[in-house]
Short mmCIF file of C-alpha atoms and ligand atoms in Angstrom, two decimals:
data_model
loop_
_atom_site.label_atom_id
_atom_site.label_comp_id
_atom_site.label_asym_id
_atom_site.label_seq_id
_atom_site.Cartn_x
_atom_site.Cartn_y
_atom_site.Cartn_z
CA MET A 18 15.34 10.14 16.39
CA ASN A 19 14.60 8.63 12.97
CA SER A 20 15.06 11.15 10.20
CA HIS A 21 14.79 10.56 6.47
CA MET A 22 15.90 13.17 3.96
CA VAL A 23 13.98 12.59 0.73
CA LYS A 24 16.60 11.94 -1.91
CA ARG A 25 14.58 12.51 -5.10
CA LEU A 26 11.32 14.14 -6.05
CA PRO A 27 9.07 12.99 -8.89
CA VAL A 28 9.94 14.18 -12.39
CA ASP A 29 7.02 13.93 -14.83
CA THR A 30 8.33 14.31 -18.37
CA GLY A 31 5.95 15.53 -21.10
CA ARG A 32 2.37 16.69 -20.59
CA SER A 33 -0.15 13.89 -20.25
CA GLY A 34 -2.95 14.20 -22.84
CA TRP A 35 -5.45 12.84 -20.30
CA GLU A 36 -4.58 15.65 -17.92
CA ALA A 37 -4.54 18.28 -20.69
CA ILE A 38 -8.10 17.46 -21.82
CA SER A 39 -9.48 17.06 -18.28
CA THR A 40 -10.95 19.94 -16.27
CA ARG A 41 -9.94 20.37 -12.66
CA GLY A 42 -12.92 21.90 -10.87
CA PHE A 43 -11.51 22.43 -7.35
CA PRO A 44 -9.17 25.00 -5.81
CA LEU A 45 -5.43 24.53 -5.49
CA GLN A 46 -3.93 24.91 -2.03
CA THR A 47 -0.21 24.78 -1.21
CA LEU A 48 1.28 24.48 2.29
CA GLU A 49 2.22 27.89 3.68
CA SER A 50 2.36 27.19 7.43
CA ASP A 51 2.60 24.35 9.97
CA VAL A 52 -0.33 21.93 9.95
CA ARG A 53 -1.28 19.28 12.51
CA ALA A 54 -3.54 16.35 11.64
CA ASP A 55 -4.55 12.89 12.86
CA TRP A 56 -3.45 11.39 9.58
CA LEU A 57 -0.95 12.44 6.94
CA ILE A 58 -1.00 10.72 3.56
CA ILE A 59 1.97 11.46 1.29
CA GLY A 60 1.00 11.07 -2.40
CA ALA A 61 -2.32 11.95 -4.05
CA GLY A 62 -2.47 9.12 -6.59
CA PHE A 63 -4.61 5.97 -6.53
CA ALA A 64 -3.04 4.65 -3.32
CA GLY A 65 -3.11 7.95 -1.42
CA LEU A 66 -6.63 9.03 -2.32
CA SER A 67 -8.01 5.52 -1.83
CA ALA A 68 -6.36 5.39 1.61
CA ALA A 69 -7.94 8.80 2.35
CA ARG A 70 -11.39 7.59 1.31
CA LYS A 71 -11.09 4.39 3.35
CA LEU A 72 -9.78 6.32 6.37
CA SER A 73 -12.64 8.80 6.12
CA GLN A 74 -15.02 5.83 6.35
CA LEU A 75 -13.16 4.12 9.20
CA THR A 76 -12.36 7.20 11.33
CA PRO A 77 -15.17 9.74 10.88
CA GLY A 78 -14.22 12.99 12.58
CA ASP A 79 -10.43 12.53 12.30
CA LYS A 80 -8.46 15.20 10.45
CA ILE A 81 -6.97 13.67 7.28
CA VAL A 82 -4.39 15.58 5.28
CA VAL A 83 -3.17 14.49 1.82
CA VAL A 84 -0.06 16.12 0.37
CA ASP A 85 1.52 15.88 -3.07
CA ALA A 86 4.75 17.14 -4.60
CA THR A 87 2.92 18.04 -7.80
CA GLU A 88 -0.75 18.52 -8.72
CA VAL A 89 -3.47 15.86 -8.69
CA ALA A 90 -3.46 14.15 -12.13
CA LYS A 91 -0.15 15.72 -13.22
CA SER A 92 1.85 12.79 -11.91
CA THR A 93 1.51 9.12 -12.90
CA ALA A 94 -2.09 8.76 -11.71
CA GLY A 95 -3.11 11.07 -14.58
CA ARG A 96 -0.64 9.66 -17.09
CA ASN A 97 -1.71 6.03 -17.47
CA SER A 98 -3.83 4.28 -20.08
CA GLY A 99 -6.77 3.84 -17.73
CA TYR A 100 -7.25 0.04 -17.71
CA MET A 101 -8.62 -1.11 -14.37
CA ILE A 102 -8.10 -4.83 -14.89
CA ASP A 103 -9.65 -7.57 -12.78
CA VAL A 104 -8.10 -10.69 -14.38
CA PRO A 105 -4.38 -11.59 -14.13
CA HIS A 106 -2.12 -9.13 -15.89
CA ASN A 107 1.48 -9.74 -14.91
CA LEU A 108 3.62 -7.47 -17.10
CA SER A 109 6.94 -9.05 -16.21
CA SER A 110 6.00 -12.70 -16.81
CA GLY A 111 6.05 -12.41 -20.62
CA GLU A 112 2.44 -13.63 -20.97
CA TYR A 113 -0.84 -13.43 -19.08
CA SER A 114 -1.70 -17.13 -18.77
CA VAL A 115 -2.55 -18.35 -15.32
CA ALA A 116 0.27 -20.35 -13.73
CA ASP A 117 -0.87 -20.71 -10.09
CA GLU A 118 -4.65 -21.04 -9.83
CA LYS A 119 -4.87 -20.39 -6.06
CA ALA A 120 -2.74 -17.24 -6.22
CA THR A 121 -4.73 -16.10 -9.26
CA ALA A 122 -8.06 -16.53 -7.48
CA LEU A 123 -6.76 -14.32 -4.66
CA GLU A 124 -5.42 -11.74 -7.09
CA ILE A 125 -8.76 -11.57 -8.93
CA GLU A 126 -10.63 -11.24 -5.62
CA GLN A 127 -8.39 -8.33 -4.56
CA ASN A 128 -8.61 -6.64 -7.98
CA ARG A 129 -12.42 -6.85 -7.88
CA LEU A 130 -12.59 -5.44 -4.36
CA ALA A 131 -10.52 -2.49 -5.57
CA ILE A 132 -12.71 -2.02 -8.65
CA SER A 133 -15.90 -2.14 -6.50
CA PHE A 134 -14.37 0.42 -4.13
CA ALA A 135 -13.58 2.70 -7.08
CA ALA A 136 -17.04 2.10 -8.58
CA GLU A 137 -18.72 3.16 -5.30
CA ALA A 138 -16.66 6.36 -5.33
CA ALA A 139 -17.50 6.94 -9.00
CA THR A 140 -21.21 6.66 -8.25
CA GLU A 141 -21.07 8.72 -5.05
CA TYR A 142 -19.09 11.52 -6.74
CA GLY A 143 -21.19 11.50 -9.91
CA MET A 144 -18.50 10.47 -12.41
CA SER A 145 -19.69 10.17 -16.04
CA LYS A 146 -19.42 7.11 -18.28
CA GLU A 147 -16.54 8.85 -20.10
CA THR A 148 -14.66 8.91 -16.78
CA PHE A 149 -15.57 5.46 -15.45
CA ASP A 150 -16.77 2.97 -18.05
CA PRO A 151 -17.26 -0.73 -17.14
CA SER A 152 -16.83 -1.75 -20.79
CA GLY A 153 -14.32 -4.59 -20.48
CA LYS A 154 -11.18 -4.72 -22.61
CA ILE A 155 -9.68 -6.70 -25.49
CA ASN A 156 -6.27 -8.34 -25.71
CA ALA A 157 -5.51 -7.71 -29.36
CA ALA A 158 -3.28 -9.99 -31.45
CA ALA A 159 -1.47 -8.78 -34.56
CA THR A 160 0.69 -11.89 -35.13
CA GLU A 161 0.36 -15.68 -35.08
CA ARG A 162 2.31 -15.65 -31.82
CA GLY A 163 -0.19 -13.13 -30.36
CA LEU A 164 -3.06 -15.37 -31.43
CA SER A 165 -1.44 -18.30 -29.72
CA LEU A 166 -0.82 -16.25 -26.53
CA ASN A 167 -4.52 -15.29 -26.54
CA LYS A 168 -5.52 -18.91 -27.07
CA ASN A 169 -3.43 -20.02 -24.08
CA TYR A 170 -4.73 -17.14 -21.98
CA GLY A 171 -8.31 -18.03 -22.97
CA SER A 172 -7.78 -21.70 -21.99
CA SER A 173 -6.39 -20.72 -18.62
CA LEU A 174 -9.34 -18.33 -18.05
CA ARG A 175 -11.73 -21.17 -18.95
CA ARG A 176 -9.98 -23.45 -16.44
CA ILE A 177 -10.62 -20.97 -13.62
CA GLY A 178 -14.17 -20.24 -14.76
CA GLU A 179 -13.56 -16.66 -15.95
CA LYS A 180 -15.78 -15.28 -18.69
CA HIS A 181 -14.10 -14.35 -21.97
CA GLU A 182 -14.76 -14.34 -25.70
CA LEU A 183 -12.37 -14.92 -28.61
CA LEU A 184 -12.82 -12.43 -31.45
CA ASP A 185 -11.81 -13.08 -35.06
CA LEU A 186 -10.21 -10.79 -37.65
CA LYS A 187 -13.59 -9.55 -38.93
CA GLN A 188 -14.86 -8.68 -35.47
CA MET A 189 -11.60 -6.85 -34.69
CA ARG A 190 -11.96 -4.88 -37.94
CA GLU A 191 -15.55 -3.94 -37.04
CA ILE A 192 -14.49 -2.74 -33.60
CA THR A 193 -11.30 -0.86 -34.50
CA GLY A 194 -11.75 -0.11 -38.21
CA SER A 195 -8.21 -1.43 -38.69
CA ASP A 196 -7.00 -4.43 -40.70
CA TYR A 197 -3.99 -4.74 -38.44
CA TYR A 198 -5.36 -7.23 -35.94
CA LEU A 199 -5.84 -10.95 -36.54
CA GLY A 200 -7.91 -11.62 -33.47
CA GLY A 201 -8.69 -10.62 -29.92
CA LEU A 202 -9.74 -11.90 -26.52
CA TYR A 203 -12.43 -9.93 -24.73
CA THR A 204 -12.79 -10.01 -20.95
CA PRO A 205 -15.80 -8.15 -19.52
CA GLY A 206 -14.64 -7.21 -15.99
CA ALA A 207 -12.25 -4.33 -16.78
CA VAL A 208 -13.31 -0.74 -16.17
CA MET A 209 -11.90 1.89 -18.52
CA ILE A 210 -11.24 5.20 -16.81
CA GLN A 211 -10.22 8.62 -18.09
CA PRO A 212 -7.40 8.56 -15.50
CA ALA A 213 -7.02 12.30 -14.98
CA ASP A 214 -10.80 12.80 -14.68
CA TYR A 215 -11.09 9.85 -12.31
CA ILE A 216 -8.31 10.92 -9.98
CA ARG A 217 -9.50 14.54 -9.97
CA GLY A 218 -13.08 13.35 -9.39
CA LEU A 219 -11.89 11.28 -6.44
CA ALA A 220 -9.98 14.24 -4.95
CA ARG A 221 -12.88 16.62 -5.48
CA GLY A 222 -15.35 14.18 -3.95
CA LEU A 223 -13.16 13.72 -0.89
CA LEU A 224 -12.48 17.41 -0.33
CA PRO A 225 -15.19 18.10 2.19
CA ARG A 226 -13.66 15.32 4.35
CA ILE A 227 -9.94 15.81 3.75
CA GLU A 228 -7.48 18.65 3.38
CA LEU A 229 -5.36 18.51 0.26
CA PHE A 230 -2.06 20.33 -0.26
CA GLU A 231 -0.46 20.27 -3.72
CA HIS A 232 2.92 21.54 -4.95
CA SER A 233 4.04 20.80 -1.41
CA PRO A 234 6.80 18.14 -1.64
CA VAL A 235 7.83 16.32 1.49
CA LEU A 236 11.58 16.88 1.75
CA GLU A 237 12.27 15.23 5.11
CA LEU A 238 10.38 12.92 7.44
CA THR A 239 11.38 12.83 11.12
CA ARG A 240 10.10 10.95 14.13
CA GLN A 241 9.55 13.35 17.07
CA GLY A 242 8.19 11.70 20.21
CA LYS A 243 4.91 10.05 19.24
CA ASP A 244 4.59 12.06 16.03
CA TRP A 245 5.98 12.15 12.53
CA LYS A 246 6.99 15.55 11.21
CA ALA A 247 7.12 16.05 7.42
CA ARG A 248 9.02 19.12 6.27
CA SER A 249 7.95 20.74 3.01
CA THR A 250 9.19 23.85 1.21
CA ARG A 251 7.19 26.40 3.21
CA GLY A 252 5.85 24.58 6.23
CA THR A 253 5.54 21.28 8.10
CA PHE A 254 2.93 18.60 8.66
CA THR A 255 2.76 16.82 12.01
CA ALA A 256 0.72 13.65 12.57
CA PRO A 257 0.98 10.52 14.73
CA LYS A 258 0.27 8.30 11.72
CA VAL A 259 1.56 8.66 8.19
CA ILE A 260 0.83 6.64 5.05
CA LEU A 261 3.46 6.66 2.31
CA ALA A 262 1.58 6.40 -1.00
CA VAL A 263 4.41 7.48 -3.28
CA ASN A 264 4.85 4.24 -5.31
CA GLY A 265 8.53 3.77 -6.32
CA HIS A 266 9.50 6.94 -4.47
CA VAL A 267 9.22 5.01 -1.22
CA GLU A 268 12.87 4.23 -1.99
CA SER A 269 13.62 7.98 -2.10
CA PHE A 270 12.37 8.04 1.52
CA GLY A 271 14.93 5.35 2.40
CA TYR A 272 12.68 2.25 2.43
CA PHE A 273 12.82 -0.97 0.35
CA ARG A 274 16.24 0.05 -0.97
CA ARG A 275 17.55 -2.05 -3.87
CA ARG A 276 14.33 -4.05 -3.91
CA LEU A 277 12.29 -2.05 -6.43
CA MET A 278 12.62 -1.81 -10.21
CA HIS A 279 11.84 1.64 -11.58
CA ILE A 280 10.51 1.17 -15.08
CA PHE A 281 9.24 3.93 -17.33
CA THR A 282 6.65 3.55 -20.07
CA TYR A 283 5.55 6.04 -22.76
CA ALA A 284 2.35 7.27 -24.39
CA SER A 285 1.14 9.62 -27.12
CA MET A 286 -2.34 11.01 -27.78
CA THR A 287 -3.50 12.27 -31.18
CA ALA A 288 -5.13 15.63 -31.72
CA ALA A 289 -8.95 15.41 -31.74
CA PHE A 290 -10.23 14.34 -35.15
CA SER A 291 -13.62 13.82 -36.66
CA PRO A 292 -13.87 10.17 -37.87
CA ASP A 293 -16.26 11.36 -40.63
CA GLU A 294 -13.39 13.21 -42.32
CA PHE A 295 -11.70 9.87 -42.92
CA GLY A 296 -14.60 7.85 -44.26
CA GLY A 297 -16.43 7.06 -41.00
CA ARG A 298 -15.42 3.52 -40.11
CA VAL A 299 -11.62 3.80 -40.42
CA THR A 300 -11.37 3.87 -36.64
CA GLY A 301 -14.41 1.65 -36.01
CA ALA A 302 -16.67 2.03 -32.99
CA GLU A 303 -16.86 5.23 -30.90
CA ARG A 304 -14.62 3.88 -28.17
CA TRP A 305 -12.57 0.76 -27.71
CA ALA A 306 -9.67 -0.39 -25.53
CA LEU A 307 -6.95 -2.79 -26.70
CA LEU A 308 -4.22 -4.31 -24.64
CA PRO A 309 -1.49 -6.21 -26.47
CA ALA A 310 -1.75 -10.03 -26.52
CA ASP A 311 1.98 -9.90 -25.80
CA PRO A 312 2.58 -7.79 -22.65
CA MET A 313 5.47 -6.01 -24.40
CA GLY A 314 3.32 -4.80 -27.28
CA ALA A 315 1.24 -1.62 -27.75
CA THR A 316 -1.78 -0.56 -25.71
CA VAL A 317 -4.18 1.37 -27.98
CA ARG A 318 -7.36 3.16 -26.96
CA LYS A 319 -9.92 5.26 -28.75
CA ILE A 320 -12.07 7.79 -26.90
CA SER A 321 -14.80 10.03 -28.26
CA THR A 322 -16.52 13.13 -26.97
CA GLY A 323 -19.40 14.28 -29.14
CA SER A 324 -18.30 13.89 -32.76
CA ARG A 325 -14.56 14.19 -32.02
CA SER A 326 -12.25 11.28 -31.24
CA ARG A 327 -8.69 10.75 -30.09
CA ILE A 328 -6.46 7.67 -30.11
CA VAL A 329 -3.90 7.01 -27.40
CA ILE A 330 -0.98 4.63 -27.87
CA ARG A 331 1.35 3.33 -25.14
CA THR A 332 4.53 1.39 -25.89
CA ARG A 333 8.02 0.59 -24.60
CA PHE A 334 9.49 0.00 -21.16
CA THR A 335 12.86 1.30 -19.94
CA TYR A 336 14.65 0.67 -16.65
CA ASN A 337 15.57 4.01 -15.03
CA PRO A 338 16.79 3.62 -11.44
CA SER A 339 17.31 7.42 -11.35
CA LEU A 340 13.47 7.75 -11.51
CA ASP A 341 13.83 10.25 -14.31
CA VAL A 342 13.65 10.19 -18.11
CA SER A 343 14.56 12.99 -20.53
CA ALA A 344 12.31 14.89 -22.92
CA LYS A 345 14.61 13.63 -25.70
CA ARG A 346 13.79 10.04 -24.78
CA VAL A 347 10.04 10.79 -24.84
CA ALA A 348 10.44 12.37 -28.28
CA GLU A 349 12.41 9.37 -29.59
CA VAL A 350 9.74 6.93 -28.40
CA ALA A 351 7.03 9.14 -29.91
CA VAL A 352 8.69 8.70 -33.33
CA GLU A 353 8.46 4.91 -32.93
CA GLN A 354 4.86 5.25 -31.71
CA ARG A 355 4.04 7.20 -34.84
CA GLN A 356 5.17 4.23 -36.94
CA SER A 357 3.09 1.81 -34.87
CA PHE A 358 0.09 4.11 -35.13
CA ASN A 359 0.43 4.63 -38.91
CA ALA A 360 0.70 0.87 -39.46
CA ARG A 361 -2.66 0.48 -37.68
CA PHE A 362 -4.42 3.53 -39.09
CA PRO A 363 -2.78 4.52 -42.40
CA ALA A 364 -5.70 6.80 -43.25
CA LEU A 365 -4.91 8.90 -40.16
CA GLU A 366 -1.30 9.53 -41.12
CA ARG A 367 -1.78 13.28 -41.09
CA VAL A 368 -3.51 13.46 -37.68
CA PRO A 369 -0.70 14.71 -35.43
CA PHE A 370 0.17 13.52 -31.93
CA GLU A 371 -0.77 16.43 -29.69
CA PHE A 372 0.76 15.07 -26.48
CA SER A 373 3.62 12.65 -25.70
CA TRP A 374 4.72 11.75 -22.20
CA ALA A 375 6.36 9.20 -19.93
CA GLY A 376 5.53 7.87 -16.49
CA ALA A 377 7.02 5.61 -13.83
CA LEU A 378 6.03 2.09 -12.81
CA CYS A 379 7.36 0.24 -9.81
CA LEU A 380 7.90 -3.52 -10.18
CA SER A 381 9.28 -6.04 -7.75
CA ARG A 382 11.02 -9.24 -8.83
CA ASN A 383 8.56 -11.44 -6.97
CA HIS A 384 5.53 -9.35 -8.00
CA VAL A 385 4.61 -8.23 -4.49
CA PRO A 386 3.89 -4.74 -3.12
CA ALA A 387 6.10 -2.72 -0.75
CA PHE A 388 3.49 -2.84 1.95
CA GLY A 389 3.27 -2.71 5.72
CA GLU A 390 4.18 -0.74 8.86
CA VAL A 391 7.78 0.20 8.06
CA GLU A 392 8.31 2.05 11.37
CA GLU A 393 6.01 2.75 14.26
CA GLY A 394 3.09 4.79 12.90
CA LEU A 395 4.54 4.86 9.38
CA TYR A 396 2.85 2.72 6.74
CA SER A 397 3.78 1.96 3.13
CA ALA A 398 1.20 1.41 0.37
CA CYS A 399 3.68 1.35 -2.51
CA CYS A 400 4.98 -0.58 -5.52
CA GLU A 401 2.00 -1.33 -7.74
CA ASN A 402 3.69 -3.78 -10.13
CA GLY A 403 2.48 -1.87 -13.16
CA LEU A 404 -1.24 -2.04 -12.48
CA GLY A 405 -1.72 0.78 -10.01
CA THR A 406 -5.22 1.88 -11.00
CA VAL A 407 -6.32 -1.32 -9.27
CA LYS A 408 -3.37 -2.50 -7.14
CA SER A 409 -2.54 0.91 -5.64
CA THR A 410 -6.24 1.44 -4.94
CA PHE A 411 -6.18 -1.83 -3.05
CA ALA A 412 -2.89 -1.04 -1.26
CA GLY A 413 -4.40 2.27 -0.11
CA MET A 414 -7.50 0.52 1.23
CA MET A 415 -5.35 -2.07 3.02
CA ALA A 416 -2.99 0.55 4.50
CA ALA A 417 -5.98 2.37 5.98
CA GLU A 418 -7.23 -0.91 7.54
CA LEU A 419 -3.75 -1.77 8.86
CA ALA A 420 -3.18 1.68 10.35
CA THR A 421 -6.57 1.68 12.11
CA ASN A 422 -6.16 -1.90 13.39
CA THR A 423 -9.24 -2.93 11.44
CA ALA A 424 -9.15 -6.69 11.42
CA SER A 425 -10.20 -8.37 8.17
CA ARG A 426 -9.51 -11.64 6.42
CA THR A 427 -8.57 -9.68 3.33
CA LEU A 428 -5.95 -7.67 5.19
CA GLU A 429 -4.51 -10.80 6.82
CA LYS A 430 -3.95 -12.35 3.39
CA TYR A 431 -2.52 -9.15 1.95
CA LYS A 432 -0.13 -8.69 4.88
CA ALA A 433 1.12 -12.25 4.54
CA GLN A 434 2.99 -11.46 1.31
CA PRO A 435 6.79 -11.57 1.41
CA MET A 436 9.05 -8.52 1.05
CA PRO A 437 10.02 -7.48 -2.48
CA ARG A 438 13.04 -9.58 -3.39
CA ARG A 439 16.46 -7.92 -3.53
CA LEU A 440 17.82 -6.77 -6.91
CA PRO A 441 21.26 -7.90 -8.02
CA PRO A 442 23.98 -5.26 -7.54
CA GLU A 443 24.63 -2.61 -10.24
CA PRO A 444 25.66 -2.72 -13.01
CA LEU A 445 24.31 -6.27 -13.14
CA ALA A 446 20.72 -5.19 -12.49
CA ARG A 447 20.80 -2.51 -15.16
CA LEU A 448 22.35 -4.77 -17.76
CA GLY A 449 20.11 -7.72 -16.92
CA ILE A 450 16.82 -5.85 -16.73
CA ASN A 451 17.47 -3.81 -19.90
CA ALA A 452 18.52 -6.93 -21.80
CA VAL A 453 15.37 -8.83 -20.78
CA ILE A 454 13.10 -5.88 -21.66
CA ARG A 455 14.77 -5.34 -25.03
CA TRP A 456 14.67 -9.01 -25.91
CA GLN A 457 10.97 -9.26 -25.00
CA GLU A 458 10.16 -6.08 -26.96
CA LEU A 459 11.93 -7.43 -30.04
CA ARG A 460 10.12 -10.74 -29.67
CA ALA A 461 6.79 -8.82 -29.51
CA GLY A 462 7.55 -7.50 -33.06
CA ARG A 463 4.36 -6.31 -34.77
CA GLU A 464 2.45 -6.42 -31.48
CA GLY A 465 4.38 -3.26 -30.56
C1 FAD B 20 1.91 5.53 -19.79
C2 FAD B 20 1.41 4.71 -18.64
C3 FAD B 20 0.36 3.85 -18.81
C4 FAD B 20 -0.15 3.11 -17.73
N1 FAD B 20 -1.27 2.35 -17.89
C5 FAD B 20 -1.85 1.76 -16.84
C6 FAD B 20 -3.10 1.09 -16.98
O1 FAD B 20 -3.71 1.07 -18.05
N2 FAD B 20 -3.62 0.47 -15.89
C7 FAD B 20 -2.99 0.54 -14.69
O2 FAD B 20 -3.50 -0.05 -13.72
N3 FAD B 20 -1.83 1.19 -14.50
C8 FAD B 20 -1.25 1.80 -15.55
N4 FAD B 20 -0.10 2.53 -15.38
C9 FAD B 20 0.48 2.57 -14.05
C10 FAD B 20 -0.28 3.51 -13.12
O3 FAD B 20 -0.32 4.81 -13.62
C11 FAD B 20 0.43 3.53 -11.78
O4 FAD B 20 0.52 2.20 -11.38
C12 FAD B 20 -0.32 4.32 -10.73
O5 FAD B 20 -0.35 5.68 -11.05
C13 FAD B 20 0.30 4.10 -9.37
O6 FAD B 20 -0.51 4.74 -8.42
P1 FAD B 20 0.09 5.18 -7.05
O7 FAD B 20 -0.96 5.89 -6.30
O8 FAD B 20 0.73 4.02 -6.39
O9 FAD B 20 1.30 6.15 -7.40
P2 FAD B 20 1.26 7.51 -8.20
O10 FAD B 20 0.11 7.60 -9.07
O11 FAD B 20 2.63 7.67 -8.81
O12 FAD B 20 1.10 8.57 -7.04
C14 FAD B 20 2.15 8.85 -6.14
C15 FAD B 20 2.15 10.32 -5.84
O13 FAD B 20 3.18 10.57 -4.87
C16 FAD B 20 3.68 11.85 -5.10
N5 FAD B 20 4.99 11.98 -4.45
C17 FAD B 20 6.12 11.30 -4.70
N6 FAD B 20 7.12 11.74 -3.90
C18 FAD B 20 6.60 12.73 -3.10
C19 FAD B 20 7.11 13.57 -2.08
N7 FAD B 20 8.37 13.49 -1.69
N8 FAD B 20 6.28 14.45 -1.50
C20 FAD B 20 4.95 14.53 -1.86
N9 FAD B 20 4.42 13.76 -2.82
C21 FAD B 20 5.23 12.86 -3.45
C22 FAD B 20 3.72 11.96 -6.62
O14 FAD B 20 3.74 13.30 -7.05
C23 FAD B 20 2.48 11.20 -7.04
O15 FAD B 20 1.38 12.05 -7.29
C24 FAD B 20 0.45 3.22 -16.45
C25 FAD B 20 1.52 4.10 -16.27
C26 FAD B 20 2.00 4.83 -17.34
C27 FAD B 20 3.13 5.79 -17.13
#
């Protein structure tokens, strides 16, 4: 008998602004009894709900159950900055330029399949442009080094035939209203989502076809005969096939131990403000989305609903193998974020941050997912390497294909990836990873 006690449950520190301003629109059900299904998906984020959607297409009539420890959109899926990016975006490499053209072509193909899959769901479930906006994104540069990173990135995109446009200081000022940026690089293929609205829209759209249980953490997973039994607080789930869609928490279930890097990143969202109060153009266009030219810099987004706008800023990375960060840490980072924000928008100095929060990423040293059949009937669609809106969507789609023996060229290529490479032992890993992050953050300087 294979039995796995779940060592840690997700801890989501600080309330996500995206979740706070999103409406839910479907009932909340927790597990109160024993439930049997054909499929159990653990985790209702991008991977879990995408796996559920794909399974519902591949196995019409099967009973599909999705379970989450918290509530849809309250965990990381509703805490991110909402960039669904098609072009290469490797956070850990220090820059975005394309090194291996063949691998990049495959990565772009996979990212675009995931974005198309999400776009179909967005259309089918009637998501608005505020929720799912194919606007593209800008890599913004605030330093000479940032400009040079953008230039290199642009050259490598040109080499592989990817559309992009370099923007100058004046264009950046027109878009953002800020004098902070020296230039930018626009790529058109990114979709900007309101992450909490998107993930809730996906869950709501799937509900007629799936059963969803929230606030129902899986505490133990046991193989019993041909089934897997998942024990939760007030009941059990039994199913012959289970998909683990818990990102870094796959390690809490006992898999991919010492192979995954648990990195936290942090965000703050302003209170809603009326741009007119500050002289109209101080925050530029109605909505825009900036990634940093240096991956360790600040991600900054403006959203508008009616005449009110908000700005969201994401900065910093910390290595937290305990999969937990404190409220104190979130507050400390929010103070730094305030400085970054004020430097960009001095006229908005008095607009407070209404929400500050943190969320977990899972990275592997060799930039591969924790994917595959880890035991008979138990599949992993985990470790999104920092870009889960797209990569976890794709992992969920691929896990559904793998678990239903659906042969595809795409799955063959995805399956062929190596295992996440082992981490060095502690305390070496902690010292090494923190030192690299800190050095790269300091090097990013004004980009952060
Ligand atoms: C501030 C911030 C900004 C980000 N910005 C971006 C961005 O712009 N673009 C991008 O692509 N990515 C971004 N990310 C990363 C992105 O949010 C994640 O990659 C994505 O959420 C991963 O999706 P997932 O489905 O794999 O995992 P998750 O979204 O983490 O979903 C896993 C689910 O599993 C559940 N779970 C875990 N353990 C259990 C258990 N024992 N029992 C039941 N349920 C369990 C959790 O509650 C959770 O809901 C950002 C992250 C943060 C924190």
